[in-house]
mmCIF file of N, CA, C and O in Angstrom:
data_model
loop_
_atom_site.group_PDB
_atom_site.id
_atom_site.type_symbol
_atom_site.label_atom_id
_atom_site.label_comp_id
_atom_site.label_asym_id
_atom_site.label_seq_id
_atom_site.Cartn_x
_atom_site.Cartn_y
_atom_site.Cartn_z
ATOM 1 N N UNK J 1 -5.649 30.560 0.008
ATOM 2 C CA UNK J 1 -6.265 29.338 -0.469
ATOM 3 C C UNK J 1 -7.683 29.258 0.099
ATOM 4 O O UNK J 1 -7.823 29.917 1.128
ATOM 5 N N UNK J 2 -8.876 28.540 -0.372
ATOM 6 C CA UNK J 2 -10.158 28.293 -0.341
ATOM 7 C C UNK J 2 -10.013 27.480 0.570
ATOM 8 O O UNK J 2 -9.147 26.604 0.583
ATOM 9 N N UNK J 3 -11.139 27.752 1.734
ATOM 10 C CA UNK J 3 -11.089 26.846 2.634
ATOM 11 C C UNK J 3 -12.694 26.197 2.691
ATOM 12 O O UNK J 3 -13.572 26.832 2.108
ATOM 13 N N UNK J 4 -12.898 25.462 3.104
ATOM 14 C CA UNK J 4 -14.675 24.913 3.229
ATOM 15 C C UNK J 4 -15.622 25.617 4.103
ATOM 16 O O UNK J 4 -16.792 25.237 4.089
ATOM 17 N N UNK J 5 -15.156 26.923 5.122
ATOM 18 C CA UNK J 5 -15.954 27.785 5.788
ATOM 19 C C UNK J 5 -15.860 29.152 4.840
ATOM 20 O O UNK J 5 -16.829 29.901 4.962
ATOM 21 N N UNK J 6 -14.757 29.604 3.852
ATOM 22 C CA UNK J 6 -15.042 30.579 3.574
ATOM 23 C C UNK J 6 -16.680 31.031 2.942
ATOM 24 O O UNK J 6 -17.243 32.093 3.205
ATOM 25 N N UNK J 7 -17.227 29.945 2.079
ATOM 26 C CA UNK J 7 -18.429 30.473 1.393
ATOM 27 C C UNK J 7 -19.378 30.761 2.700
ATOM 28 O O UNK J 7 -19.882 31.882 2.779
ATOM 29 N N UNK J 8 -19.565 30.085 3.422
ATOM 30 C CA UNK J 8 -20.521 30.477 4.887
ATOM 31 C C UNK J 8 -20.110 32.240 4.969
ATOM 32 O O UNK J 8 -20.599 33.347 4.743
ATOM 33 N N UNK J 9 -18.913 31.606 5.438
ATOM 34 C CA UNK J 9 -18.329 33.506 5.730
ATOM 35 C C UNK J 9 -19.050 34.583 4.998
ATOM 36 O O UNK J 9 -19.721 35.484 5.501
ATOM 37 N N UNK J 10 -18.764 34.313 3.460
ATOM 38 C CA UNK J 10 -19.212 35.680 2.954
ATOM 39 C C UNK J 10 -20.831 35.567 2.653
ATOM 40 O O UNK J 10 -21.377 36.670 2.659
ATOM 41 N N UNK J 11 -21.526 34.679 2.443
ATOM 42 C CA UNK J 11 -22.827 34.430 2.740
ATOM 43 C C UNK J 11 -23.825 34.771 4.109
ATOM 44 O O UNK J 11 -25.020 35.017 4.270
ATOM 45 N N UNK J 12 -22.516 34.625 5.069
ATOM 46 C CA UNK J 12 -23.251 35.478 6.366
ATOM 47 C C UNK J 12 -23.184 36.860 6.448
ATOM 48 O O UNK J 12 -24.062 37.540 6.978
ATOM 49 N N UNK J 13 -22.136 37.317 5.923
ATOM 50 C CA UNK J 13 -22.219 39.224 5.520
ATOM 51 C C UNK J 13 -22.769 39.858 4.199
ATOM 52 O O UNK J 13 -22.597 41.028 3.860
ATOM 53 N N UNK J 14 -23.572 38.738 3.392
ATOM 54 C CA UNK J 14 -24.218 39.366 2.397
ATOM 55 C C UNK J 14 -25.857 39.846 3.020
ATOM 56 O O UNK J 14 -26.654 39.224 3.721
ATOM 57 N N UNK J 15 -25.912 41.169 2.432
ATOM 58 C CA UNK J 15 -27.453 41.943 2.770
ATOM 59 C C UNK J 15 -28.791 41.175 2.889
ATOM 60 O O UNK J 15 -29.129 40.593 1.858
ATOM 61 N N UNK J 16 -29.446 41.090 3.737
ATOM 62 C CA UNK J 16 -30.478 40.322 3.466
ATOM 63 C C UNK J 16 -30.606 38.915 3.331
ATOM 64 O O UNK J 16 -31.509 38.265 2.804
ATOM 65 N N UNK J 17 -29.276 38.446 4.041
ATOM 66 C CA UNK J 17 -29.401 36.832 3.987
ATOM 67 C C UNK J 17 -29.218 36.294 5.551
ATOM 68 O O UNK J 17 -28.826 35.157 5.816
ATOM 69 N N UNK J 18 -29.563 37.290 6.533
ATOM 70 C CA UNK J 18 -29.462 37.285 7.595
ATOM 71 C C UNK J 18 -30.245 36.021 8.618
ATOM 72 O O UNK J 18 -30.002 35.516 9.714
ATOM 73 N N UNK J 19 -31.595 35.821 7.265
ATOM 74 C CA UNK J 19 -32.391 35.056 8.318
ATOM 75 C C UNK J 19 -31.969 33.685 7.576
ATOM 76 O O UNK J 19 -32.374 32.750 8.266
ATOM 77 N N UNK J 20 -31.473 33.344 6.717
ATOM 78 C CA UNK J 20 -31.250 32.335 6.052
ATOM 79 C C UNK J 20 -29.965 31.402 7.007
ATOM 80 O O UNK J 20 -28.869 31.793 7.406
ATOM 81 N N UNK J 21 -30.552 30.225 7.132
ATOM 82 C CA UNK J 21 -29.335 29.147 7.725
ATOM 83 C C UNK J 21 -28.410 28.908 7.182
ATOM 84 O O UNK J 21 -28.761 28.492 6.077
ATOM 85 N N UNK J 22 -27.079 28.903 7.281
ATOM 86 C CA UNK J 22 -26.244 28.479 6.257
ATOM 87 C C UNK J 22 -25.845 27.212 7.063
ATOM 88 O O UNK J 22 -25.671 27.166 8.281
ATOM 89 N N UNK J 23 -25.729 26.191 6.174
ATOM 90 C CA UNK J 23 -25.330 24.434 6.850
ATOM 91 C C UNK J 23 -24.012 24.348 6.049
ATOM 92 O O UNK J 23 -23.886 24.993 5.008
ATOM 93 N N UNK J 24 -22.973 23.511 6.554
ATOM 94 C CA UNK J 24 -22.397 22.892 6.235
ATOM 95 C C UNK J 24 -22.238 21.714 5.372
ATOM 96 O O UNK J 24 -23.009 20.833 5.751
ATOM 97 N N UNK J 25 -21.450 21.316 4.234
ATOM 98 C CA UNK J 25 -22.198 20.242 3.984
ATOM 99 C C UNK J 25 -20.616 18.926 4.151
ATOM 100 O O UNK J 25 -19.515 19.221 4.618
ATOM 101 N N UNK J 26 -21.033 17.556 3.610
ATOM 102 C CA UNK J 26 -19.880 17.122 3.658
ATOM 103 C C UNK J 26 -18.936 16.947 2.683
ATOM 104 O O UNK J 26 -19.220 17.458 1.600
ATOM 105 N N UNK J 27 -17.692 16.259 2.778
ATOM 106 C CA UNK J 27 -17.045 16.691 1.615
ATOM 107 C C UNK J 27 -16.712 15.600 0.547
ATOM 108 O O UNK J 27 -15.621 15.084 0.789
ATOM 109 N N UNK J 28 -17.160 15.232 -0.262
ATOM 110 C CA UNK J 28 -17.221 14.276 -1.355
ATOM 111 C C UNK J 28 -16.079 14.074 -2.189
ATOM 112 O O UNK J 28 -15.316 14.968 -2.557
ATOM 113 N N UNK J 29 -15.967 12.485 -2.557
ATOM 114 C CA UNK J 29 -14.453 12.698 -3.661
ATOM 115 C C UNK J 29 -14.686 11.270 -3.685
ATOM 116 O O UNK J 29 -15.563 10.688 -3.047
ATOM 117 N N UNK J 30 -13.598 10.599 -4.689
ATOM 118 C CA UNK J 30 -13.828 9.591 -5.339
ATOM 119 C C UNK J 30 -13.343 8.623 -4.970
ATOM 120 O O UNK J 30 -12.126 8.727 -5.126
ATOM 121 N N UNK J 31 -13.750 7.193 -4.321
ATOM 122 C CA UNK J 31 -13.167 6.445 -3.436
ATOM 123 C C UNK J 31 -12.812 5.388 -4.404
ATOM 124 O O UNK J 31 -13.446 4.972 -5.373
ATOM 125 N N UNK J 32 -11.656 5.043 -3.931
ATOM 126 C CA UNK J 32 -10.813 4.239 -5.383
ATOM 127 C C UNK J 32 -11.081 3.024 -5.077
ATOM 128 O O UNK J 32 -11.005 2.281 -6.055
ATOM 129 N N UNK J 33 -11.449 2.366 -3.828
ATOM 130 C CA UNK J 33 -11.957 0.896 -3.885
ATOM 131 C C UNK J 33 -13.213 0.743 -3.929
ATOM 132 O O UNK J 33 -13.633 -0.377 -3.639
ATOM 133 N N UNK J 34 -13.974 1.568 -4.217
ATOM 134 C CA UNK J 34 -15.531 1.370 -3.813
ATOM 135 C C UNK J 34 -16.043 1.878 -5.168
ATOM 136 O O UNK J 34 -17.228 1.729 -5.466
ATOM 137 N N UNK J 35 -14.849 2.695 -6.296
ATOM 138 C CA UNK J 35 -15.110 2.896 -7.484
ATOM 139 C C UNK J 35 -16.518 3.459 -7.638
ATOM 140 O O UNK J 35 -17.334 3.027 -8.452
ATOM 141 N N UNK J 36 -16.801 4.775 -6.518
ATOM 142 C CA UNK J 36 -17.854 5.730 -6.678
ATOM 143 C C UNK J 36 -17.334 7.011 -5.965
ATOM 144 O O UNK J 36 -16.251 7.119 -5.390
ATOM 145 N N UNK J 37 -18.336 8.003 -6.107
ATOM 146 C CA UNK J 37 -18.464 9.125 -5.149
ATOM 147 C C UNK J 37 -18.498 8.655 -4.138
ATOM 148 O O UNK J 37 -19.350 7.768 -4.101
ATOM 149 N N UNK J 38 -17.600 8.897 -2.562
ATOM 150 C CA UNK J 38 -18.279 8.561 -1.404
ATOM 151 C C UNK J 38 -18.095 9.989 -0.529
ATOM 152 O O UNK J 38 -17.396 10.874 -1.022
ATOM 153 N N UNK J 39 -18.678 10.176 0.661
ATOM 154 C CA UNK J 39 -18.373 11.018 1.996
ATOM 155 C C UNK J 39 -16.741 11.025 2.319
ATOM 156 O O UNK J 39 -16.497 10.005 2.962
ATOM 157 N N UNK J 40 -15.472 11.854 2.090
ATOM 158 C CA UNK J 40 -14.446 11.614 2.494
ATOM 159 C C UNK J 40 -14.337 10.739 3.965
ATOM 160 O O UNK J 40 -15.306 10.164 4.461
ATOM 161 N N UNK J 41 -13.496 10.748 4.331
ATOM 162 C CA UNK J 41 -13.060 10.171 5.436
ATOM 163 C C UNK J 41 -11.325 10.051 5.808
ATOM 164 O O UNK J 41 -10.548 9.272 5.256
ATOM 165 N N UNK J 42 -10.987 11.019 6.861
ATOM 166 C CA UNK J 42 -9.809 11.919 6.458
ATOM 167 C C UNK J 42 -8.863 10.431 7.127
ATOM 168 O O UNK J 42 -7.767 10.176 6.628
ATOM 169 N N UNK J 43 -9.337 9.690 8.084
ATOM 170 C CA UNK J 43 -9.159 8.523 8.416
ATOM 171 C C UNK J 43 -8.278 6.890 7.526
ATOM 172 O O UNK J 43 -7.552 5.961 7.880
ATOM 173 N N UNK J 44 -8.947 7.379 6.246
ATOM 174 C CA UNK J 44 -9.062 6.379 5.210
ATOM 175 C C UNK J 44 -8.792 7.391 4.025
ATOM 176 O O UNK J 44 -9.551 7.382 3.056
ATOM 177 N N UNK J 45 -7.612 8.352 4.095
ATOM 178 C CA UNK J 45 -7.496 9.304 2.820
ATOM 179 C C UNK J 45 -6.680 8.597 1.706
ATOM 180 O O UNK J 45 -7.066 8.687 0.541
ATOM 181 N N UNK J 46 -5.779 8.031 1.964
ATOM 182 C CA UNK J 46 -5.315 7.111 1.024
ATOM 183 C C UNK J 46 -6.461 6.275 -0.209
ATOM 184 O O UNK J 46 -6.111 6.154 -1.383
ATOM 185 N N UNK J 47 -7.482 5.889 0.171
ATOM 186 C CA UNK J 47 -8.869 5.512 -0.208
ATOM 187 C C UNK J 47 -8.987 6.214 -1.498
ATOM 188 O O UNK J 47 -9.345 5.770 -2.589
ATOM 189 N N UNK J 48 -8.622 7.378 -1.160
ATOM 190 C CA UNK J 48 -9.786 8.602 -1.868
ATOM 191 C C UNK J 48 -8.781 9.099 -2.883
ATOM 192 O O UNK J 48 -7.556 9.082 -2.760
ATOM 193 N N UNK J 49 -9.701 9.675 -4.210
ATOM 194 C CA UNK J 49 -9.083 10.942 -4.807
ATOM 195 C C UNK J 49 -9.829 12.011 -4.928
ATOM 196 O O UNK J 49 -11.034 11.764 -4.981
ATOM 197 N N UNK J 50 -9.417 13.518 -5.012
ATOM 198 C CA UNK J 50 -9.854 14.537 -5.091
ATOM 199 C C UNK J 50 -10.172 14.712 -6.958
ATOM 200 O O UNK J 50 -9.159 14.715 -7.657
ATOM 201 N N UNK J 51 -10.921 14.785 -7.349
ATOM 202 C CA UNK J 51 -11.243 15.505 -8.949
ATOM 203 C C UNK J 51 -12.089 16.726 -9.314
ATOM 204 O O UNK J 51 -13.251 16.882 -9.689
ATOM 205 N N UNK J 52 -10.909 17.642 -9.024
ATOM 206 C CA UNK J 52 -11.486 18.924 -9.237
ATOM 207 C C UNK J 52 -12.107 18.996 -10.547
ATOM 208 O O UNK J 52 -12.131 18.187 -11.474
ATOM 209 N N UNK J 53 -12.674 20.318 -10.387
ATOM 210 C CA UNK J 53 -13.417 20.671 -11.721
ATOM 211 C C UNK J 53 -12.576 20.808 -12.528
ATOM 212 O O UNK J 53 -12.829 20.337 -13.636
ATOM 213 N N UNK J 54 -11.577 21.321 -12.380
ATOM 214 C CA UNK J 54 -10.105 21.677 -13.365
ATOM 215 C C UNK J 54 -9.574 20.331 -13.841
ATOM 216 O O UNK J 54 -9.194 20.197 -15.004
ATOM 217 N N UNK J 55 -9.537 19.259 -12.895
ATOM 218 C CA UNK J 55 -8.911 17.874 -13.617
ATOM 219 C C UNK J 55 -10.047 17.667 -14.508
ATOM 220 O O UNK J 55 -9.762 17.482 -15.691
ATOM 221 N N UNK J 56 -11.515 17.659 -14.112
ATOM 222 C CA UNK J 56 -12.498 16.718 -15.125
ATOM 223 C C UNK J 56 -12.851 17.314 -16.144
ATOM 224 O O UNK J 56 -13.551 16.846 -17.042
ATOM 225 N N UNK J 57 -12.238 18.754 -16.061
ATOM 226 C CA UNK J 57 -12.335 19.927 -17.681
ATOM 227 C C UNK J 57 -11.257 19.159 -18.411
ATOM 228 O O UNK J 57 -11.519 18.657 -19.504
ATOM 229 N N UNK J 58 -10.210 19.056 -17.934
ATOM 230 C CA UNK J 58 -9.152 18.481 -18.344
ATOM 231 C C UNK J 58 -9.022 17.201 -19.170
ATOM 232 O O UNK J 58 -8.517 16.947 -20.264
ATOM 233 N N UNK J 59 -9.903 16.227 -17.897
ATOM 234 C CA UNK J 59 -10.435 14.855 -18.989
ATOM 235 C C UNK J 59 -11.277 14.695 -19.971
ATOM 236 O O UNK J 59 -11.350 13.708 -20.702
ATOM 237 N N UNK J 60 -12.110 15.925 -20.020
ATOM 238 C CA UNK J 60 -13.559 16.160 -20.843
ATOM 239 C C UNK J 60 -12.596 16.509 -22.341
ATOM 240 O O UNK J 60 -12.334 15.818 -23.324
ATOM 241 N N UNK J 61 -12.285 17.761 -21.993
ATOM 242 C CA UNK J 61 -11.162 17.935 -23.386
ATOM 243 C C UNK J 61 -10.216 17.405 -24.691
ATOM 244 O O UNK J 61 -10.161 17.631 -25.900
ATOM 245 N N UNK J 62 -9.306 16.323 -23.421
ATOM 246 C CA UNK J 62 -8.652 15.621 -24.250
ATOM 247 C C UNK J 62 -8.863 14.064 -24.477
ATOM 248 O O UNK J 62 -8.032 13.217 -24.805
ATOM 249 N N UNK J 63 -10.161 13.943 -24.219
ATOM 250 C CA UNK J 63 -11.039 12.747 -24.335
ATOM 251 C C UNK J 63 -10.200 11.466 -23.408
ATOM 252 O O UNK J 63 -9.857 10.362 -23.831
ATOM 253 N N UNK J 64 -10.014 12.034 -22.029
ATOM 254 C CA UNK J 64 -9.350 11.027 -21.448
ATOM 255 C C UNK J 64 -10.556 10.420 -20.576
ATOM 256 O O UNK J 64 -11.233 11.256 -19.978
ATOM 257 N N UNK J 65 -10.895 9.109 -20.435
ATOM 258 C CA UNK J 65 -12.165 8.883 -19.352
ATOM 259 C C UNK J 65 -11.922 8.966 -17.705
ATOM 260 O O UNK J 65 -10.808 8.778 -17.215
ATOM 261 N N UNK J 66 -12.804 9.194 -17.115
ATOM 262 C CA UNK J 66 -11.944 9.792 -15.485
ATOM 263 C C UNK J 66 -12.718 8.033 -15.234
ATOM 264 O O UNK J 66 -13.288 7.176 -15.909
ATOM 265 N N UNK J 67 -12.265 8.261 -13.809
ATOM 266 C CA UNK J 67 -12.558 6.643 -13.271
ATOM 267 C C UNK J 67 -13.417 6.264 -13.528
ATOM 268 O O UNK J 67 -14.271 7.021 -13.989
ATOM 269 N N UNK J 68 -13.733 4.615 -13.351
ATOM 270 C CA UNK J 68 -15.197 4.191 -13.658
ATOM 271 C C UNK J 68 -15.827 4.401 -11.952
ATOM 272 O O UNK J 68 -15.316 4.219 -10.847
ATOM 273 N N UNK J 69 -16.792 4.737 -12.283
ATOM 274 C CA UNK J 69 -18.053 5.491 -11.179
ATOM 275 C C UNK J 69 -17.671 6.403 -10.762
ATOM 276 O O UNK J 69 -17.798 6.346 -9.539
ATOM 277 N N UNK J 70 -17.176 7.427 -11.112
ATOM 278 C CA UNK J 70 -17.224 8.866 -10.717
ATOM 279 C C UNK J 70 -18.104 9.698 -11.423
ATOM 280 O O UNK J 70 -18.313 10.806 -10.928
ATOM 281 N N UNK J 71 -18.733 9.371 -12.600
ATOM 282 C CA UNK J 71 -19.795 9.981 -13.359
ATOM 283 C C UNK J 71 -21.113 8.311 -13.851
ATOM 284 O O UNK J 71 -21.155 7.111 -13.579
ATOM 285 N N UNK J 72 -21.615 8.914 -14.349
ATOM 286 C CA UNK J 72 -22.703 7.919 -15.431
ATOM 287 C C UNK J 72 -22.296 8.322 -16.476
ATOM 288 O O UNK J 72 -22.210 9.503 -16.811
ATOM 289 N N UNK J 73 -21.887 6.998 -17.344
ATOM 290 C CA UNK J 73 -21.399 6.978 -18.583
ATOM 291 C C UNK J 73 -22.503 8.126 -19.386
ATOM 292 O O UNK J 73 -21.756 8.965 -19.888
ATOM 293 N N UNK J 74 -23.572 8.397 -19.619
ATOM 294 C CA UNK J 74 -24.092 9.135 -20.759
ATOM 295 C C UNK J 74 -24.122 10.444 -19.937
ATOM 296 O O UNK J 74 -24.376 11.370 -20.708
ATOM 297 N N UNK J 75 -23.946 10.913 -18.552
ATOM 298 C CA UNK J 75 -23.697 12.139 -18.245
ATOM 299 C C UNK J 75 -22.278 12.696 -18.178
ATOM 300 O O UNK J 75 -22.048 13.856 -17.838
ATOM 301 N N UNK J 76 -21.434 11.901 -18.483
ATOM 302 C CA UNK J 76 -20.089 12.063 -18.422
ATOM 303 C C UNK J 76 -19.726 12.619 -20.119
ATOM 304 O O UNK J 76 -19.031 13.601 -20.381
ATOM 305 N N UNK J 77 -20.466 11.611 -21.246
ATOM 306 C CA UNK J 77 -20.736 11.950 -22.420
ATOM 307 C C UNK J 77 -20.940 13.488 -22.833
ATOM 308 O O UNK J 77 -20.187 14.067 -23.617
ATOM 309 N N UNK J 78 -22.046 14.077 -22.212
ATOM 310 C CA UNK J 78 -22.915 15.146 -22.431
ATOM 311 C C UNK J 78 -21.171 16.413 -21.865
ATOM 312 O O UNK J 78 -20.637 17.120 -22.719
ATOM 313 N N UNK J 79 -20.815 16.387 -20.833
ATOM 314 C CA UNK J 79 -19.944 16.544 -20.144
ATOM 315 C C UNK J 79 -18.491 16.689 -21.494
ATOM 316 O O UNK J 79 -18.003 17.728 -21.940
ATOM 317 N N UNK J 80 -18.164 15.378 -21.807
ATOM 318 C CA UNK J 80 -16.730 15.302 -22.637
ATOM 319 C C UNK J 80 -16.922 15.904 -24.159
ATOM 320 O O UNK J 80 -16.055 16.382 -24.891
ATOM 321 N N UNK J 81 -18.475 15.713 -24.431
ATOM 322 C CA UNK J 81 -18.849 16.137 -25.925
ATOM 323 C C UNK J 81 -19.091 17.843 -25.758
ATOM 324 O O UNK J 81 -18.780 18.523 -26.735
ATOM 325 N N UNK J 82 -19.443 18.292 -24.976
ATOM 326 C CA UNK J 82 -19.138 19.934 -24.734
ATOM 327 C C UNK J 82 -17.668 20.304 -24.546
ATOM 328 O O UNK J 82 -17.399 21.385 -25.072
ATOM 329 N N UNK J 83 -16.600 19.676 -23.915
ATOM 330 C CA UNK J 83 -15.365 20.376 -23.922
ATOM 331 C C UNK J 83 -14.416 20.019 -25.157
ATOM 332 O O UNK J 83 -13.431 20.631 -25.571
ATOM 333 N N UNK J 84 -14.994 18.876 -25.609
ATOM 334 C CA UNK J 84 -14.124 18.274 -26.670
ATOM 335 C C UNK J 84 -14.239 19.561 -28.320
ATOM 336 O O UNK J 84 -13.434 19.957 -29.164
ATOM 337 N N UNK J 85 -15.716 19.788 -28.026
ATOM 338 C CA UNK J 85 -15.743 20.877 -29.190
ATOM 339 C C UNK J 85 -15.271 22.286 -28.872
ATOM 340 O O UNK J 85 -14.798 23.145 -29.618
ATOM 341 N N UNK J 86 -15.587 22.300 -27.248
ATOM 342 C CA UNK J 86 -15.075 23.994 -26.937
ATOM 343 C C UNK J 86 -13.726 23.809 -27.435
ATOM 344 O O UNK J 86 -13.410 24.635 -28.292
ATOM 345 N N UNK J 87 -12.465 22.581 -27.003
ATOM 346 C CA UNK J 87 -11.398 22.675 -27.465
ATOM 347 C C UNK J 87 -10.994 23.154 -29.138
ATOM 348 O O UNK J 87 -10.158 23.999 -29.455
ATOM 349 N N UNK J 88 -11.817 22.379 -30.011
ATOM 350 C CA UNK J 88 -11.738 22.010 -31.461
ATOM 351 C C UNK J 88 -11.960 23.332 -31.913
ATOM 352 O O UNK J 88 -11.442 23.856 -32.899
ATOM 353 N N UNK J 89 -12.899 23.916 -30.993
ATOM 354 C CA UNK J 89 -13.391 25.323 -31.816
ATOM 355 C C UNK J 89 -12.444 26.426 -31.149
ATOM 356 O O UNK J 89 -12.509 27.493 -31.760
ATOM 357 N N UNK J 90 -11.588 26.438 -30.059
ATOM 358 C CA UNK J 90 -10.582 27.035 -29.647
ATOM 359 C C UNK J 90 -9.427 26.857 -30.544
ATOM 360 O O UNK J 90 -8.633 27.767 -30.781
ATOM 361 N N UNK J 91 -9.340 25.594 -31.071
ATOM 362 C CA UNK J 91 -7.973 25.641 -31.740
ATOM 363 C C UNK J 91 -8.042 25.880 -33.119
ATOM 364 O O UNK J 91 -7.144 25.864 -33.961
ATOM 365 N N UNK J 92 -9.492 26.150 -33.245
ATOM 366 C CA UNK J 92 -9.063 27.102 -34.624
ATOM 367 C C UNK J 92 -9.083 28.201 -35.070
ATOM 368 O O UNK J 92 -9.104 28.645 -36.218
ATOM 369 N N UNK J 93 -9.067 29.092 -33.082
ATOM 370 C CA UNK J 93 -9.042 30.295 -33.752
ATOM 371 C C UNK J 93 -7.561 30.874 -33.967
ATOM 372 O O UNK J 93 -7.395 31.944 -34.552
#
């Protein structure tokens, strides 16, 4: 399983990226009372949901809307109107 140090890892043994800093960053997800993106907080996890890329392909597709404030309505658009046709044009082949 993917952990949040592996990308450092292999970024520190790639050629020529020796002098480059690699930072950490923090870990983001969707806070259900505050009805936005916030900074997790492993403290207050109940709070939170995780929405992988795989769930919001998922909602984009079958035109389900993901929470309110986890996207901007017209970037969420741009987002559901690309998977909704990748689907349409998948299912007719």
């Amino acid at each position: 399983m993917f952990q949040k140090h592996h990308g450092m890892e292999v970024l520190s043994m790639a050629p020529g990226l020796s002098s480059l800093e690699i930072i950490q960053f923090k870990v983001a997800a969707y806070h259900k009372e505050k009805k936005q993106m916030d900074f997790f907080d492993p403290e207050k996890a109940d709070d939170f949901m995780f929405i992988s890329g795989t769930k919001m392909r998922n909602y984009a597709k079958t035109g389900e809307q993901p929470p309110d404030g986890f996207m901007c309505p017209t970037g969420w658009k741009v987002v559901s109107d690309f998977y909704l046709a990748k689907a349409a044009a998948e299912a007719k082949m």
